[in-house]
CSV table of C-alpha atoms in Angstrom, one decimal:
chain,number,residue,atom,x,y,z
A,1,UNK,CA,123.9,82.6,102.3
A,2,UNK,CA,122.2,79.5,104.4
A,3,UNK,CA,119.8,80.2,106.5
A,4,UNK,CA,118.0,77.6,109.2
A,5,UNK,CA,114.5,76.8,108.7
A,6,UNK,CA,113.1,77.1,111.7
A,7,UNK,CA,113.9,80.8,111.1
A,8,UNK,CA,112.2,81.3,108.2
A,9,UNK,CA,108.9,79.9,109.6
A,10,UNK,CA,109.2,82.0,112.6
A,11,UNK,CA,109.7,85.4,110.6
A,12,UNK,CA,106.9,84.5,108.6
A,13,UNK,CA,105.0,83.3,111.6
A,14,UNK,CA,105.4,87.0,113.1
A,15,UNK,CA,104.7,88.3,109.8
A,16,UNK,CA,101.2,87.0,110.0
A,17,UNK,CA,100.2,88.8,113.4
A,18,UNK,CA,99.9,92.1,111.7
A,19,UNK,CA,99.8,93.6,108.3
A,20,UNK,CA,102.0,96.9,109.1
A,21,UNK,CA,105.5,95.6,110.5
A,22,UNK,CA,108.7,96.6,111.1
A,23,UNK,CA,111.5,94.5,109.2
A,24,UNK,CA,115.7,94.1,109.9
A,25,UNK,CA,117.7,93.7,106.6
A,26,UNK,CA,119.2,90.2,107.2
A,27,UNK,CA,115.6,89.1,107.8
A,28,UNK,CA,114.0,90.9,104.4
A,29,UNK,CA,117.2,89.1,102.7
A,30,UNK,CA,116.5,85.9,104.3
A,31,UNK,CA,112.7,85.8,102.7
A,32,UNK,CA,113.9,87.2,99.7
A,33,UNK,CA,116.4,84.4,98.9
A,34,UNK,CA,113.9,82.1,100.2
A,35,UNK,CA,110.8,83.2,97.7
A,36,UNK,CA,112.0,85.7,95.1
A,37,UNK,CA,111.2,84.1,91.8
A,38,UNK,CA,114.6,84.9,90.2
A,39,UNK,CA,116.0,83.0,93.2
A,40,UNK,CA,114.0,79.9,92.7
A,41,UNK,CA,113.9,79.8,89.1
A,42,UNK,CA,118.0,79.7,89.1
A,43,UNK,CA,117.2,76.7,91.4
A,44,UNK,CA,115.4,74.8,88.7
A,45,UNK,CA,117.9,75.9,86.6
A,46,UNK,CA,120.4,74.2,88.0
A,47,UNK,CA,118.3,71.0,89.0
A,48,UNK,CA,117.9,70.5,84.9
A,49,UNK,CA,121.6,70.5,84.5
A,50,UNK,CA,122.0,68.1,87.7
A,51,UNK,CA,119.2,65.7,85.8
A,52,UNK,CA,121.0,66.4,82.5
A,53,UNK,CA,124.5,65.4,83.8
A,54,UNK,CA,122.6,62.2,85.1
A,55,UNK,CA,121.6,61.7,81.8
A,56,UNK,CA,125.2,61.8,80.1
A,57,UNK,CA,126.3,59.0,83.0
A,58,UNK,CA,123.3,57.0,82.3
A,59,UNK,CA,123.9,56.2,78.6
A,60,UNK,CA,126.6,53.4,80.2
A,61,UNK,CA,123.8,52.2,82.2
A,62,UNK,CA,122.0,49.0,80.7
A,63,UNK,CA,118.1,49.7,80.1
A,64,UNK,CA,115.9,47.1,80.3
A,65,UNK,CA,112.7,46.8,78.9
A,66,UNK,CA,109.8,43.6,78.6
A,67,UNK,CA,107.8,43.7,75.6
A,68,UNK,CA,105.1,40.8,74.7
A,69,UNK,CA,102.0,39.3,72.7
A,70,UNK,CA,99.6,36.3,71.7
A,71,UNK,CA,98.0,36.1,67.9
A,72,UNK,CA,97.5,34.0,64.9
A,73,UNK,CA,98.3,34.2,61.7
A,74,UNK,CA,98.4,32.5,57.8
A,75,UNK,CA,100.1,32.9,55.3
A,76,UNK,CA,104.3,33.5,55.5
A,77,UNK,CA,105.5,34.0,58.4
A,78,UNK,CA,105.9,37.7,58.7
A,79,UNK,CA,108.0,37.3,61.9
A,80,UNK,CA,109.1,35.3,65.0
A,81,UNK,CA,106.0,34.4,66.9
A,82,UNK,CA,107.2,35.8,70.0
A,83,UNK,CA,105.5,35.8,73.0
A,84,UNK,CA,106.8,38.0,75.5
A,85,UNK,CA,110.8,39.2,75.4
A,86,UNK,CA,113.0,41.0,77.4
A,87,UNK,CA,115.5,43.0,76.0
A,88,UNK,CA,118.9,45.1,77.4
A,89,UNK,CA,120.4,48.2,75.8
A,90,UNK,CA,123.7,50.2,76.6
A,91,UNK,CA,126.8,52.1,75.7
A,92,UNK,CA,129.9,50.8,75.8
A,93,UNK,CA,132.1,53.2,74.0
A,94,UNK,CA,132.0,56.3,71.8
A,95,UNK,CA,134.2,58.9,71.3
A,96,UNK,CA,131.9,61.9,71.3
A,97,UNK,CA,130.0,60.6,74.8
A,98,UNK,CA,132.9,61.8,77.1
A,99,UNK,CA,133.1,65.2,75.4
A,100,UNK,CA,129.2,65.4,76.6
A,101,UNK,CA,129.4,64.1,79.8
A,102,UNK,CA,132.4,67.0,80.1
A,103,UNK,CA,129.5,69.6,78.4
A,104,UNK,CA,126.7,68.4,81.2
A,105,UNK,CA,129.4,69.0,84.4
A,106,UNK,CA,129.8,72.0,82.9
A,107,UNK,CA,126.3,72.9,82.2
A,108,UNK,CA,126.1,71.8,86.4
A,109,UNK,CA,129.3,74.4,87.3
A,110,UNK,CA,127.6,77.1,85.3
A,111,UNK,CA,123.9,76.7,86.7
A,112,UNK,CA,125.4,76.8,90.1
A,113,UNK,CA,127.1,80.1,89.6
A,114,UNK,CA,124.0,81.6,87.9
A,115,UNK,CA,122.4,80.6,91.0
A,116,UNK,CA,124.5,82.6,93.4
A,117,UNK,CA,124.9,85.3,91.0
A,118,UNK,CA,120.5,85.5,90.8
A,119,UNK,CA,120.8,85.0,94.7
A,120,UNK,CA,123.6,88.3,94.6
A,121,UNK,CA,121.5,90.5,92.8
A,122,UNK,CA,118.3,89.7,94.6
A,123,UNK,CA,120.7,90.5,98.0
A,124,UNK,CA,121.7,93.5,96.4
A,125,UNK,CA,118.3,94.6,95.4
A,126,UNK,CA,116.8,93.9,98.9
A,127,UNK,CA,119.9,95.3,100.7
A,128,UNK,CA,119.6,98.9,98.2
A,129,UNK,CA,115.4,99.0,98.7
A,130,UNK,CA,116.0,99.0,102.0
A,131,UNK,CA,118.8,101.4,102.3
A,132,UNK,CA,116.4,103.7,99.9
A,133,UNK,CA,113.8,103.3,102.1
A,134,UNK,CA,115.8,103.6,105.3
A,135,UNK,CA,116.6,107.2,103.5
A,136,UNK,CA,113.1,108.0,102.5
A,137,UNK,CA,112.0,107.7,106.0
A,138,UNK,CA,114.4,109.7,107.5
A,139,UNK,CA,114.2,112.6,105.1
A,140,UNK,CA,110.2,112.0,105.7
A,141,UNK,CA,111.2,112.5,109.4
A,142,UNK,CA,113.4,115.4,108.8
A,143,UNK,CA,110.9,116.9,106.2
A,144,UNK,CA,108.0,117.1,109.3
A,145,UNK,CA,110.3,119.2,111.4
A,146,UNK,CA,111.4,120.7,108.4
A,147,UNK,CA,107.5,121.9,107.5
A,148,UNK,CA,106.4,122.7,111.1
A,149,UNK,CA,109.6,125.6,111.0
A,150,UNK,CA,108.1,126.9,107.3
A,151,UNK,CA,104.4,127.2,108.5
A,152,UNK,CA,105.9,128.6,111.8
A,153,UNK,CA,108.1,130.9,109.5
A,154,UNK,CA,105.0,131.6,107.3
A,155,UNK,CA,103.1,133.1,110.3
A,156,UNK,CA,105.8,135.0,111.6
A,157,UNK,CA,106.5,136.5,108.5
A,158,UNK,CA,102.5,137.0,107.6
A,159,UNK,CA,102.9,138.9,111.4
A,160,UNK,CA,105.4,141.0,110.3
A,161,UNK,CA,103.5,142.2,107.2
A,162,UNK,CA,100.9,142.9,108.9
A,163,UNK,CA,102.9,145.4,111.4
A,164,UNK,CA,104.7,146.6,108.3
A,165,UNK,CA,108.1,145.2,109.1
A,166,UNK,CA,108.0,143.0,106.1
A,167,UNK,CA,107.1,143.0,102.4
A,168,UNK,CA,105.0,141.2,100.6
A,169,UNK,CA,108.0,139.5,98.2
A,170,UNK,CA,109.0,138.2,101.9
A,171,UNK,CA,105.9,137.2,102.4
A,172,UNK,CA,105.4,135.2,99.3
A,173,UNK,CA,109.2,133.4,100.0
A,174,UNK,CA,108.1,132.4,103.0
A,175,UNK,CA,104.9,130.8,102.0
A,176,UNK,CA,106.9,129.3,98.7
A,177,UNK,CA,109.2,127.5,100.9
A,178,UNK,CA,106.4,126.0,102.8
A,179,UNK,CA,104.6,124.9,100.0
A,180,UNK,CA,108.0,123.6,98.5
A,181,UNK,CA,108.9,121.6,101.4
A,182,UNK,CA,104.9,120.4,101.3
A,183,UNK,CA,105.6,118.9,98.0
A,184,UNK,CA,108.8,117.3,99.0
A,185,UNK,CA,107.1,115.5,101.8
A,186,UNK,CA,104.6,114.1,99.6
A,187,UNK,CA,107.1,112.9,97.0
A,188,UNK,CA,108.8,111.1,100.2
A,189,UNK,CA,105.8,109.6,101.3
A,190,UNK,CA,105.0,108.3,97.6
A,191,UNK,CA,108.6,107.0,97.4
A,192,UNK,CA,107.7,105.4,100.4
A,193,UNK,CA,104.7,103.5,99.5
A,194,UNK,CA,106.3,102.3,96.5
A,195,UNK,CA,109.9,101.2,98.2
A,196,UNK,CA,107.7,99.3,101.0
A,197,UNK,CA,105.7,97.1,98.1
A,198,UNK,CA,109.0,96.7,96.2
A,199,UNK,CA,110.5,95.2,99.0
A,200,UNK,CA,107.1,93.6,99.9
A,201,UNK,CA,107.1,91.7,96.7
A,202,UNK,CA,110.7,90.9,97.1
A,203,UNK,CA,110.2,89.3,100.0
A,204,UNK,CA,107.2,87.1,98.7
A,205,UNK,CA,104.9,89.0,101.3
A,206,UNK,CA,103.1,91.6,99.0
A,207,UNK,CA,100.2,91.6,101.3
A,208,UNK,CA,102.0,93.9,103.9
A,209,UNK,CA,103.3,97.0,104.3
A,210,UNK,CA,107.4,96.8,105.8
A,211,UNK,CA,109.1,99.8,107.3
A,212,UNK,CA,112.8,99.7,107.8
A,213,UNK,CA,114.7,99.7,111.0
A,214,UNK,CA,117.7,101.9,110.6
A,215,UNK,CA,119.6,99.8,113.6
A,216,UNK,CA,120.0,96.5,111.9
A,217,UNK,CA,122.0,98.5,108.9
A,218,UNK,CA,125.7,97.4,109.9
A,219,UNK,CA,128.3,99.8,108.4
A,220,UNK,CA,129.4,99.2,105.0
A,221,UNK,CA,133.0,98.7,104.6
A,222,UNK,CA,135.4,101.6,103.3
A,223,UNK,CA,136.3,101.6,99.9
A,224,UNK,CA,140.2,100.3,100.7
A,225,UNK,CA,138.9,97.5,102.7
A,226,UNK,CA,137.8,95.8,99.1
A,227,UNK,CA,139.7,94.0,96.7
A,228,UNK,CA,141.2,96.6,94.6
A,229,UNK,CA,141.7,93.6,91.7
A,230,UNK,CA,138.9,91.9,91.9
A,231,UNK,CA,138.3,88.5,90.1
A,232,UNK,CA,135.8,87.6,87.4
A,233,UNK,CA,132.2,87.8,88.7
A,234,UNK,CA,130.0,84.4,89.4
A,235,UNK,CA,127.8,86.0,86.4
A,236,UNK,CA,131.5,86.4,84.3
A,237,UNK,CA,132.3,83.2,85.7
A,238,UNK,CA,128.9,81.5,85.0
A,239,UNK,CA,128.9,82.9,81.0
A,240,UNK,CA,132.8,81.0,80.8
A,241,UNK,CA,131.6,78.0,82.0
A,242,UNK,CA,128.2,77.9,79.6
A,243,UNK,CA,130.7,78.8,76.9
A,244,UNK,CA,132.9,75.5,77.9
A,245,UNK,CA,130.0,73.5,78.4
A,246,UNK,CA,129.3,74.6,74.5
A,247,UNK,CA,132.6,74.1,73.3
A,248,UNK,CA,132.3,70.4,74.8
A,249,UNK,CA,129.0,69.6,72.8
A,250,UNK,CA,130.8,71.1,69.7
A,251,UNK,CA,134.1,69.0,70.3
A,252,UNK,CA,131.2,65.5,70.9
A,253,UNK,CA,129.3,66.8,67.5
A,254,UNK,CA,132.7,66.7,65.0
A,255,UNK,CA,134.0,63.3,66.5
A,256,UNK,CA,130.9,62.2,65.4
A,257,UNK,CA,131.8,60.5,61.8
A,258,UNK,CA,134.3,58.3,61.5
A,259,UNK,CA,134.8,57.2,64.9
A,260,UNK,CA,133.3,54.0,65.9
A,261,UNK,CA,130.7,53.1,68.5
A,262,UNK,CA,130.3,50.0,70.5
A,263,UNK,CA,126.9,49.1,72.1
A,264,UNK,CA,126.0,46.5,74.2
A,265,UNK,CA,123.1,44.4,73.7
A,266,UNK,CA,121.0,41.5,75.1
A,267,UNK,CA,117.5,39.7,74.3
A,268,UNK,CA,115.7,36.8,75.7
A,269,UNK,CA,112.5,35.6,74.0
A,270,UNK,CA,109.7,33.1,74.7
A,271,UNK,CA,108.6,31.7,71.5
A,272,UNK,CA,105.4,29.9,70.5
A,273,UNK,CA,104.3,28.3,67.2
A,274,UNK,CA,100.5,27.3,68.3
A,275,UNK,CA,97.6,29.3,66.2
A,276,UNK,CA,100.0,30.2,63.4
A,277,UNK,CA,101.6,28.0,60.6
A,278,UNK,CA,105.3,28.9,61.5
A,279,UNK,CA,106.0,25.2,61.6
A,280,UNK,CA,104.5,24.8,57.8
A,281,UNK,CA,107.5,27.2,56.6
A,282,UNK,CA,109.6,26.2,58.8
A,283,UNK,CA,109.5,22.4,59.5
A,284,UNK,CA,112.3,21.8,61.8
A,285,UNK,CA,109.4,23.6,64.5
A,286,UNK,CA,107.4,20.2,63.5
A,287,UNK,CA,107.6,17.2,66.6
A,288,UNK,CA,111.4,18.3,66.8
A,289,UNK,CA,111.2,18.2,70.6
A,290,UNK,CA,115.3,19.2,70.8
A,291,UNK,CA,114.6,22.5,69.3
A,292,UNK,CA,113.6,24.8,72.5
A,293,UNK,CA,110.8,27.7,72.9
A,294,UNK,CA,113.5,29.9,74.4
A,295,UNK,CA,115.7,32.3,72.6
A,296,UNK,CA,118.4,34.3,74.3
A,297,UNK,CA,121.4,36.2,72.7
A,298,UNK,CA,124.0,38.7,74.0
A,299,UNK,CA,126.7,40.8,72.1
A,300,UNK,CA,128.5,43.6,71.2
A,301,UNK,CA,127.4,46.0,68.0
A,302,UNK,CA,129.8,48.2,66.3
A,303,UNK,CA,128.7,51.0,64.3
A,304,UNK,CA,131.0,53.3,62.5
A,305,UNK,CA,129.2,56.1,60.6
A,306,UNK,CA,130.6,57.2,57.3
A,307,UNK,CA,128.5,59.6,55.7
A,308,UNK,CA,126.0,62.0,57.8
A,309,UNK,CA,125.3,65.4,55.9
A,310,UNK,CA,123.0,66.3,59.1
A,311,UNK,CA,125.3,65.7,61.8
A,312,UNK,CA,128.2,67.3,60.1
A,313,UNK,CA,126.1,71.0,59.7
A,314,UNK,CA,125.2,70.1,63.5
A,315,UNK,CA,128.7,69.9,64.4
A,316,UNK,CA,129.4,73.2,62.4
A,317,UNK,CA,126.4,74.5,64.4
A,318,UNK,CA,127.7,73.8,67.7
A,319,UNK,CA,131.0,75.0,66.9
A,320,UNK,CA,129.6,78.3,65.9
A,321,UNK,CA,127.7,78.4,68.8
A,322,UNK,CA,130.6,77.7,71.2
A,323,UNK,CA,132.9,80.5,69.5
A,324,UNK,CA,129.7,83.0,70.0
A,325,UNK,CA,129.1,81.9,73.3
A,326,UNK,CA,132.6,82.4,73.9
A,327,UNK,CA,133.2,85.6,72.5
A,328,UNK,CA,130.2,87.2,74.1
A,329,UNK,CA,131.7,85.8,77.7
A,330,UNK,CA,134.9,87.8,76.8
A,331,UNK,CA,132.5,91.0,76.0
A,332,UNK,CA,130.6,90.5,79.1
A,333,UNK,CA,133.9,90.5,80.9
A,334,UNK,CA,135.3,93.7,79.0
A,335,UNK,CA,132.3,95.7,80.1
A,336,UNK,CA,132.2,94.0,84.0
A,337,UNK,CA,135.6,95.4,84.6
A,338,UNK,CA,135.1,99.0,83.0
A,339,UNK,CA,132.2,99.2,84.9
A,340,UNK,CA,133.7,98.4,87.9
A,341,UNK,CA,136.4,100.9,87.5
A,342,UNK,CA,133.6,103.9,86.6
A,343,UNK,CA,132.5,102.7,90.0
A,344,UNK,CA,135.6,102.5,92.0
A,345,UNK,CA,136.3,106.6,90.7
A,346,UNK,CA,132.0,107.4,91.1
A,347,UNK,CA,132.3,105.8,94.6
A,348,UNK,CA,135.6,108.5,95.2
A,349,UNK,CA,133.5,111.4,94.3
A,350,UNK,CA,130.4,110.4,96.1
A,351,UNK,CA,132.9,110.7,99.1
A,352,UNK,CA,134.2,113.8,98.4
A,353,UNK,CA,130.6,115.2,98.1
A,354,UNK,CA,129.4,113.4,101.3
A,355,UNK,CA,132.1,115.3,103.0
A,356,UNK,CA,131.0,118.2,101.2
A,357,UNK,CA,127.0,117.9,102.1
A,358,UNK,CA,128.4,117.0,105.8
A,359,UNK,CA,130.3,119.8,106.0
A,360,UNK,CA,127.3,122.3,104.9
A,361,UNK,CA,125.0,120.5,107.3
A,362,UNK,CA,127.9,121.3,110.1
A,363,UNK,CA,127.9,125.0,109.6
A,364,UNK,CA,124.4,125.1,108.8
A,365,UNK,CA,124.0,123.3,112.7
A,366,UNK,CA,127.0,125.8,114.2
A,367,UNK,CA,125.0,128.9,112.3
A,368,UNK,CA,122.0,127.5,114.1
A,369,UNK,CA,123.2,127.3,117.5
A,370,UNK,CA,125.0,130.8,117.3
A,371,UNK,CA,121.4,132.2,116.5
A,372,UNK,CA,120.1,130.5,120.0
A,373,UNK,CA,122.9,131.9,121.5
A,374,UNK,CA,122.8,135.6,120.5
A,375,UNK,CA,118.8,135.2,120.5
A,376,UNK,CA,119.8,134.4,124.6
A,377,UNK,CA,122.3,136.8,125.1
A,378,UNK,CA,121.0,139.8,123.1
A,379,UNK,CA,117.7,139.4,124.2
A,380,UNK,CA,116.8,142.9,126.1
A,381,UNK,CA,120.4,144.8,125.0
A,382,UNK,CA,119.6,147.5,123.2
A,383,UNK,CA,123.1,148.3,122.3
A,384,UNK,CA,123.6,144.4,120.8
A,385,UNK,CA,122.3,143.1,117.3
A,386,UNK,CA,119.0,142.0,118.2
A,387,UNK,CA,117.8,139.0,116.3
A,388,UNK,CA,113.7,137.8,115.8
A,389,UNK,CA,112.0,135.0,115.8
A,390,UNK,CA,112.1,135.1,112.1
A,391,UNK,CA,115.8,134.4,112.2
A,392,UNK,CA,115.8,131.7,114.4
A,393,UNK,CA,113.2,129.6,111.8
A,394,UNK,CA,115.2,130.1,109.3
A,395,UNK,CA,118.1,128.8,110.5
A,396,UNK,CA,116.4,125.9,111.5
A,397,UNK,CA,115.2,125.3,107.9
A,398,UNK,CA,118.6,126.0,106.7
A,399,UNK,CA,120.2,123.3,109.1
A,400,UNK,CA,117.1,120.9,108.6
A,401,UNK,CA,117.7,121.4,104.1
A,402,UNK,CA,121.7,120.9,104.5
A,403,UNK,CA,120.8,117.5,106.7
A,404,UNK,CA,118.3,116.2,103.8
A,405,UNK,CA,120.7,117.1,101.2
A,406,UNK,CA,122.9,114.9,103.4
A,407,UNK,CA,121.1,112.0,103.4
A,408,UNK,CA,120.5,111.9,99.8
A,409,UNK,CA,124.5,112.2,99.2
A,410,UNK,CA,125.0,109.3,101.8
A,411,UNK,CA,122.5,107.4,99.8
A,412,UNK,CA,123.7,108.1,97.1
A,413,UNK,CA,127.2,106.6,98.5
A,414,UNK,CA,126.2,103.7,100.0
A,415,UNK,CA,124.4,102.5,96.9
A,416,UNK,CA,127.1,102.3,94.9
A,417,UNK,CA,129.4,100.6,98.0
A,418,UNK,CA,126.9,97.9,98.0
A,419,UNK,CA,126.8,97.9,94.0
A,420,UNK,CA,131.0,97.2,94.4
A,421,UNK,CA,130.4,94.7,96.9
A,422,UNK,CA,128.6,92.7,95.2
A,423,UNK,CA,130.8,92.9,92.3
A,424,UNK,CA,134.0,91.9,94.6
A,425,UNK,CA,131.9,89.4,96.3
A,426,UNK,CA,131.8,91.0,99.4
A,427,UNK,CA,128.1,90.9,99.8
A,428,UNK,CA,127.5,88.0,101.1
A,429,UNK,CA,130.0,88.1,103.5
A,430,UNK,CA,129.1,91.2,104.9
A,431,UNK,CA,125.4,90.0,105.4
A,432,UNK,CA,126.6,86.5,107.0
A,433,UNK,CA,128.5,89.1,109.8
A,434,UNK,CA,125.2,91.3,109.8
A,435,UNK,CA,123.1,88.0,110.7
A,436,UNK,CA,125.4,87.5,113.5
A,437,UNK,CA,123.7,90.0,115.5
A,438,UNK,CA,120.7,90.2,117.5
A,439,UNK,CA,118.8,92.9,115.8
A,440,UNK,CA,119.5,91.4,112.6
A,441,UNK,CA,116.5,88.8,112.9
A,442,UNK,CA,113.8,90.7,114.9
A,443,UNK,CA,110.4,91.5,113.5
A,444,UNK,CA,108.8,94.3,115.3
A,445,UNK,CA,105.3,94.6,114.6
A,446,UNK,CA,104.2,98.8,114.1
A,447,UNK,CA,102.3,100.2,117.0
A,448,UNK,CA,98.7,100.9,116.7
């Protein structure tokens, strides 16, 4: 996913008027992607294997290079007395240099897909932290409501024993189910802490504490909207491409002996027989005033290697890395696909329990509202059921347990959705249509 700059600095522009703020999904994505490690390791990653492919080219590419120096000497001549030189290097030809040009694009095509399969899974991560705690939230919410109806229950019933109307076993439910729903709520609220610096940390701002806004949470696709035969993963794809960029060293390594290599070469040199006795060995340097200071010389160099015990066990090497490389890619596929299908039947049950937890919360809601009902209609009919107070809080606390049991399943659900997403690549697009709409960007900052 691209994102504009100038949005970035604004969202951590509004980040920096308060330390307690409410933050959309597309907009903890966006900082993620921009300043999650993972994220901008992959980056360097893949701006080694740009600089390596660079490298491959540039072995064509003359280098040039001035070397120089002024001395005397006696005694044989151990050298040229060269002053200064300038000297030119390059490839021309050898069989094993395309194979590694081939291995660095390769190395370029697999960095680039570990890059958007890091920037996936940091998406992912962001997008199931904040659906987590999206959840925790609203089963904190629910859980407040949920408390005020057991302590309201808990007196009621503490009444009742008192008048004799109710035992003490009731008693001791009552005030069990307050103090279990007491230690749910402060699970929720430690989940929440936690969830908040996770995604904190995620989205390089560890410094503040983020709440999520259940509004900018678009609605995940349905299970038959996504490709039922997906292709190989970017990570899949990234672990074939490493395994080619291997198998191209190996196939560069064995064409190694026996196969010639031409290299281009050129020198110029400034020569000067003062201060030493070059001219004593070598009279023709004496008063001949033809014989010039200046050397130069160009040429070709052929080189064809016949016996190299370390570059053959480095070709074996590389060859024996390309098969593992490739083998493991085929592993990594095997398990990506079984995976997927454990998913594609988990994701059908989750549904079926959804509906299940839905439909409990529904009657527990319809059981509720007859209560208010006959709790109006009975209310002074002696002939007529008569229903208390009592009954009417624990309906409530049934209907308020079915819709937290709810949330978890849908949770639950929507975890693995965006799990399969990401795996069909459906991620990204689904965020890119999220960022389309106003809410998705805003920063609202908590009141105090």
């Amino acid at each position: 996913m691209q994102w504009s700059k100038t949005a970035g600095i604004g969202l951590l522009a509004a980040f920096c008027a308060c330390a307690s703020a409410q933050i959309s999904l597309t907009s903890a994505v966006d900082l993620a992607l921009r300043n999650n490690p993972k994220v901008l390791a992959a980056q360097a990653s893949l701006d080694k294997a740009k600089a390596a492919l660079s490298q491959a080219h540039d072995a064509y590419i003359p280098s040039a290079g001035v070397a120089g120096g002024y001395g005397g000497s006696t005694g044989v001549p151990l050298n040229v007395p060269v002053v200064f030189s300038i000297s030119s290097q390059s490839l021309v030809f050898n069989f094993s240099q395309p194979d590694y040009v081939r291995a660095a694009a390769a190395g370029v095509q697999s960095a680039t897909l570990a890059l958007q399969d890091a920037r996936d899974q940091i998406a992912e991560d962001v997008v199931v932290t904040y659906l987590s705690l999206d959840n925790a939230q609203q089963r904190q919410a629910a859980m407040q409501q949920e408390y005020a109806f057991a302590t309201r229950l808990l007196r009621i019933v503490q009444d009742r024993l008192a008048a004799g109307q109710d035992s003490q076993v009731e008693f001791l439910g009552a005030r069990l189910t307050a103090d279990q729903i007491r230690a749910a709520q402060l699970q929720a609220d430690d989940e929440i802490v936690t969830l908040s610096d996770h995604l904190s940390r995620l989205t390089g701002l560890p410094e503040h504490t983020l709440t999520a806004v259940s509004s900018s949470i678009p609605a995940l696709p349905s299970l038959d909207s996504l490709p039922g035969n997906a292709p190989d993963s970017v990570g899949i794809q990234a672990a074939f491409a490493s395994a080619k960029s291997k198998q191209e060293i190996a196939f560069g390594d064995a064409r190694y002996r026996l196969h010639p290599v031409f290299s281009f070469d050129a020198n110029y040199s400034r020569i000067s027989t003062s201060h030493t006795n070059y001219p004593l060995y070598y009279p023709g340097f004496q008063g001949n005033k033809h014989l010039s200071d200046n050397a130069l010389s160009a040429g070709v160099s052929i080189q064809i290697p016949l016996f190299d015990r370390g570059h053959q066990d480095k070709a074996h090497e590389s060859a024996a890395e390309a098969t593992r490389a490739r083998f493991e890619a085929e592993e990594q596929r095997n398990q990506f696909f079984e995976g997927q299908l454990k998913l594609r039947h988990s994701i059908d049950e989750l549904q079926a329990n959804s509906k299940v937890a839905e439909d409990y919360r529904d009657i527990a809601q319809a059981k509720l509202e007859a209560v208010m009902v006959q709790l109006g209609a009975n209310a002074g009919d002696p002939n007529k059921p008569q229903l208390t107070p009592k009954d009417e809080q624990n309906a409530r606390l049934q209907e308020r347990q079915r819709f937290v049991e709810l949330l978890n399943m849908q949770f639950q659900l929507s975890q693995a959705q965006v799990n399969l997403m990401r795996q069909t690549g459906q991620l990204d697009p689904w965020l890119k249509a999220a960022a389309t709409q106003p809410a998705a960007t805003s920063i609202t900052p908590l009141p105090h």
